[in-house]
mmCIF file of C-alpha atoms in Angstrom:
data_model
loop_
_atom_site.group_PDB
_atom_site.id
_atom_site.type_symbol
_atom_site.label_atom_id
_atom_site.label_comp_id
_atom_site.label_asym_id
_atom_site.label_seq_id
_atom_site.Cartn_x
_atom_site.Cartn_y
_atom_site.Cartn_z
ATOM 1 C CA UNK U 1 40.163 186.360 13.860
ATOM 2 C CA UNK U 2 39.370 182.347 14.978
ATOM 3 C CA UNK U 3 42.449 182.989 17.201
ATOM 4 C CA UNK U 4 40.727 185.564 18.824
ATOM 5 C CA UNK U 5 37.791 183.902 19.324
ATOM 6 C CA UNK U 6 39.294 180.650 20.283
ATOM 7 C CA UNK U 7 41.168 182.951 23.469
ATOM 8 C CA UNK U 8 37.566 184.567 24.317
ATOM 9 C CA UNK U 9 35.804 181.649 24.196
ATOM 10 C CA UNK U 10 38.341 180.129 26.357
ATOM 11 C CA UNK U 11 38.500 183.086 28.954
ATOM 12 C CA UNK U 12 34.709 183.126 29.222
ATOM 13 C CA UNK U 13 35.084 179.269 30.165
ATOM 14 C CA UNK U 14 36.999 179.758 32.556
ATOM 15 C CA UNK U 15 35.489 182.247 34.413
ATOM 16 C CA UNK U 16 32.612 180.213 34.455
ATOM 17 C CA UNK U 17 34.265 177.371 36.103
ATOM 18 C CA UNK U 18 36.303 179.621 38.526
ATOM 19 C CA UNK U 19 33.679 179.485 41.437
ATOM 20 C CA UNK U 20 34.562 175.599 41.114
ATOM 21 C CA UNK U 21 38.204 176.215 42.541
ATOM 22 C CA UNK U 22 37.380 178.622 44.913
ATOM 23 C CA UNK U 23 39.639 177.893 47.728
ATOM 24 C CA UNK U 24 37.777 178.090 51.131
ATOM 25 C CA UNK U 25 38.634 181.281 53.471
ATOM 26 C CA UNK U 26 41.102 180.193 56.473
ATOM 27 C CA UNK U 27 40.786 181.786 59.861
ATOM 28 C CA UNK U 28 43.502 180.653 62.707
ATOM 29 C CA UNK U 29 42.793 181.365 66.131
ATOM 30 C CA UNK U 30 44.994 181.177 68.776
ATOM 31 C CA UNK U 31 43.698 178.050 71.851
ATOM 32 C CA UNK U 32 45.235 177.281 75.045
ATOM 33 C CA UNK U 33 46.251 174.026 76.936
ATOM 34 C CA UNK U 34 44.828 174.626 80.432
ATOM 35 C CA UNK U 35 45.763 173.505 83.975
ATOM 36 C CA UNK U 36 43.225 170.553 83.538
ATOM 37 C CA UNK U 37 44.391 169.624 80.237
ATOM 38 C CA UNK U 38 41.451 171.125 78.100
ATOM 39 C CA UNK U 39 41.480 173.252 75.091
ATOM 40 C CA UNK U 40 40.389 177.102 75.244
ATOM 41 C CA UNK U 41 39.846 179.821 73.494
ATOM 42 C CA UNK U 42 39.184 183.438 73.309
ATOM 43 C CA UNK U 43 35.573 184.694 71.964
ATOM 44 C CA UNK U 44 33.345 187.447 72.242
ATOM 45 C CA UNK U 45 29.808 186.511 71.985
ATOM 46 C CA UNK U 46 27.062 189.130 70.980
ATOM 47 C CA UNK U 47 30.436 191.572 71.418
ATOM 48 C CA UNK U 48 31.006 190.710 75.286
ATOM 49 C CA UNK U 49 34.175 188.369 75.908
ATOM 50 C CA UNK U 50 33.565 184.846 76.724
ATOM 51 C CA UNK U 51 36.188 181.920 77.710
ATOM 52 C CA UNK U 52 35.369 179.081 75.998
ATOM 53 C CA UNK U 53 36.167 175.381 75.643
ATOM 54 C CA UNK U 54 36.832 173.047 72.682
ATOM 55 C CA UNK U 55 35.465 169.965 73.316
ATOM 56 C CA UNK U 56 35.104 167.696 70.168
ATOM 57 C CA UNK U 57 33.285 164.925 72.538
ATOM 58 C CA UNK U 58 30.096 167.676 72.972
ATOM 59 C CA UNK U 59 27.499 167.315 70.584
ATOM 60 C CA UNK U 60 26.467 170.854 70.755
ATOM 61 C CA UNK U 61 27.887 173.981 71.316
ATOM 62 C CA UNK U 62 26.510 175.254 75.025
ATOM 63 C CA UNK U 63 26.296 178.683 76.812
ATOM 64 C CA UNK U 64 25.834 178.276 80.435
ATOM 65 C CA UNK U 65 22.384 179.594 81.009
ATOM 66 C CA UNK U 66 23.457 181.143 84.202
ATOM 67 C CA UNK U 67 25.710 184.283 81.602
ATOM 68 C CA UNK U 68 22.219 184.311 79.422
ATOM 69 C CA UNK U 69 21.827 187.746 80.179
ATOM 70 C CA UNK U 70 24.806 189.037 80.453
ATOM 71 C CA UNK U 71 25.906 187.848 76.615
ATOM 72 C CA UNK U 72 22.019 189.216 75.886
ATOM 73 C CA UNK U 73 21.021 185.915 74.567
ATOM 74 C CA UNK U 74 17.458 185.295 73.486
ATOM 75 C CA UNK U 75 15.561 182.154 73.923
ATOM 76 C CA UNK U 76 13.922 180.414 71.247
ATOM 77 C CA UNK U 77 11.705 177.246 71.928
ATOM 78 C CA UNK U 78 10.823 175.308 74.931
ATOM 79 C CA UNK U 79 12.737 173.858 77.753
ATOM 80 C CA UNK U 80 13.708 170.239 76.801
ATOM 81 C CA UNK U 81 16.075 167.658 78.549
ATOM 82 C CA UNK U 82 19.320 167.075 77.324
ATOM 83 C CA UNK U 83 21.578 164.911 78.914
ATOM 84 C CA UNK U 84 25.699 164.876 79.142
ATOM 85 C CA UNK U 85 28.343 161.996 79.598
ATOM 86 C CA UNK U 86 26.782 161.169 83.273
ATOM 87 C CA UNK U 87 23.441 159.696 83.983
ATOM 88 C CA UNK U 88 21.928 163.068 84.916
ATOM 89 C CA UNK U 89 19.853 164.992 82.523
ATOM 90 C CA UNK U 90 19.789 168.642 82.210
ATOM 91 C CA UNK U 91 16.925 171.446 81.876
ATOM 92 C CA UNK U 92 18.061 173.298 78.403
ATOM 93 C CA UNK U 93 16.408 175.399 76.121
ATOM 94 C CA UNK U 94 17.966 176.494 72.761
ATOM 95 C CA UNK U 95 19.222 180.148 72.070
ATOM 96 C CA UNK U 96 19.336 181.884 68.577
ATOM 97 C CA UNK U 97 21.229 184.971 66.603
ATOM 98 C CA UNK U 98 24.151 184.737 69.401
ATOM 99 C CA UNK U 99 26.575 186.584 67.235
ATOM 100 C CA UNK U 100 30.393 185.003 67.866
ATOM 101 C CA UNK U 101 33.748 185.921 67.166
ATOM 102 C CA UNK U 102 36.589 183.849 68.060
ATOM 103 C CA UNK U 103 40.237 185.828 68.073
ATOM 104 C CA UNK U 104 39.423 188.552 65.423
ATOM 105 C CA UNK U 105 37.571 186.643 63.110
ATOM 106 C CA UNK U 106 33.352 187.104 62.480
ATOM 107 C CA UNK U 107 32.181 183.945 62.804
ATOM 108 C CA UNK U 108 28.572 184.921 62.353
ATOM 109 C CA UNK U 109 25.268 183.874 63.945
ATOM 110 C CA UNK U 110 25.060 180.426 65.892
ATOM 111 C CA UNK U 111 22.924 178.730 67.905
ATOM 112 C CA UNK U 112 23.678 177.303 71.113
ATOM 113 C CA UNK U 113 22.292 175.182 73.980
ATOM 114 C CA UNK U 114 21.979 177.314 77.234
ATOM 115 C CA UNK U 115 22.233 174.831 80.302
ATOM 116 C CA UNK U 116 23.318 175.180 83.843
ATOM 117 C CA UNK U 117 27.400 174.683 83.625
ATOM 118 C CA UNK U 118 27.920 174.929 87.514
ATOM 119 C CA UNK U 119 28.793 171.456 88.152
ATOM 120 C CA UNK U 120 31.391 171.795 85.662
ATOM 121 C CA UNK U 121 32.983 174.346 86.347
ATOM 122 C CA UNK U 122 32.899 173.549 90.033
ATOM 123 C CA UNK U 123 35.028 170.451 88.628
ATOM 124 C CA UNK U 124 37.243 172.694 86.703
ATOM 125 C CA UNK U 125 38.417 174.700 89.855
ATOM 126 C CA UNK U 126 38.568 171.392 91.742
ATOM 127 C CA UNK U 127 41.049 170.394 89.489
ATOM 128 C CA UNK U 128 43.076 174.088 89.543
ATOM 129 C CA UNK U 129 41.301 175.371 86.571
ATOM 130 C CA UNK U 130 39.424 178.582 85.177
ATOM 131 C CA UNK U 131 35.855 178.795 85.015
ATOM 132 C CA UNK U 132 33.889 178.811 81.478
ATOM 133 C CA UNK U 133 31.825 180.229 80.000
ATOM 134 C CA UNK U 134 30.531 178.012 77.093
ATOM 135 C CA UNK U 135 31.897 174.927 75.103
ATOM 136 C CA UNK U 136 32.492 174.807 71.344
ATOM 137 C CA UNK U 137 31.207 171.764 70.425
ATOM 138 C CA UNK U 138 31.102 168.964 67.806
ATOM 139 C CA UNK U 139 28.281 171.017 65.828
ATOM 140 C CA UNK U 140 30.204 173.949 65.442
ATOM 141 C CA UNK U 141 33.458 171.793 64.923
ATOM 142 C CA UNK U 142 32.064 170.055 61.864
ATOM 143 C CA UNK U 143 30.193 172.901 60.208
ATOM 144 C CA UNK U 144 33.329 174.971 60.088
ATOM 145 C CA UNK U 145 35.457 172.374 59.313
ATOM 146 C CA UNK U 146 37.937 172.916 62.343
ATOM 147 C CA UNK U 147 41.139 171.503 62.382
ATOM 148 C CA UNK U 148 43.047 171.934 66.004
ATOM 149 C CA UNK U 149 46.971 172.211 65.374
ATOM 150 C CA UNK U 150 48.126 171.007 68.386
ATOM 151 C CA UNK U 151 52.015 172.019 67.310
ATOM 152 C CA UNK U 152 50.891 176.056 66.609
ATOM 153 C CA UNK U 153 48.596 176.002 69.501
ATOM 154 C CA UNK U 154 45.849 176.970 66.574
ATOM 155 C CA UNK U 155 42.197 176.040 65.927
ATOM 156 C CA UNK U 156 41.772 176.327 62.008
ATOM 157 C CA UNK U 157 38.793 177.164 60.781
ATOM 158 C CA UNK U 158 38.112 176.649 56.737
ATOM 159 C CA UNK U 159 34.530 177.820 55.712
ATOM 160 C CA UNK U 160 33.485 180.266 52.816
ATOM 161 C CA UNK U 161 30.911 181.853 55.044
ATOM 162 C CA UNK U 162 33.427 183.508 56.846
#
């Protein structure tokens, strides 16, 4: 009889402590190397498809404001200035519940800035490239805990919200 107890006390423990070791859930998603050197990849946001680019040097993930309609993005907030790598600063306003998938994989809801992306994509065709239609950035990099596999031409994405 202590045996037995000794085993169920000891498989009660452990499921207790399970959750501890839970292994987070690991999405790959295919990315491209484009003409201009970037990284892209494949997404749907809100269910319509979008080209995007990974750009671990953006501090926020943007949406040009230009598609805002056309991914039926809502705003939420005010118009604020946000400002990029040049001197400019940009008109942006923040957008909420944009629901994104990248490859086949739910990602969930996200928020993104929505700012005017003409000037660069006008550099990206200058240079031979496609047109985009938002950037992944840093924000969503970190959260997710993306690692970019360079080798497998993969973006890795290990988060147990997924």
């Amino acid at each position: 009889i202590l045996i037995g107890v000794k085993l169920r006390f000891r498989f009660l423990l452990l499921q207790k402590i399970k959750p501890l070791f839970k292994k987070p859930a690991v999405k790959k998603v295919k990315i491209k190397l484009t003409q201009t050197n970037h990284l892209s990849c494949q997404a749907r946001i809100n269910g319509i498809k979008a080209n995007l680019l990974i750009d671990t040097g953006a501090s926020n993930s943007c949406i040009a404001l230009a598609l805002k309609d056309h991914f039926g993005i809502k705003e939420k907030g005010d118009p604020f200035e946000a400002a990029g790598a040049g001197e400019d600063k940009m008109k942006a306003v923040l957008a909420h519940k944009c629901n994104l998938f990248l490859g086949r994989y739910r990602i969930g809801q996200n928020t993104f800035v929505l700012l005017d992306m003409q000037h660069i994509n006008a550099t990206l065709v200058k240079e031979g490239g496609e047109t985009i239609d938002g950037i992944l950035g840093n924000d969503f990099l970190r959260k997710n805990k993306v690692i970019i596999d360079y080798k497998r031409k993969a973006m890795i994405i290990q988060t147990e919200d997924l």
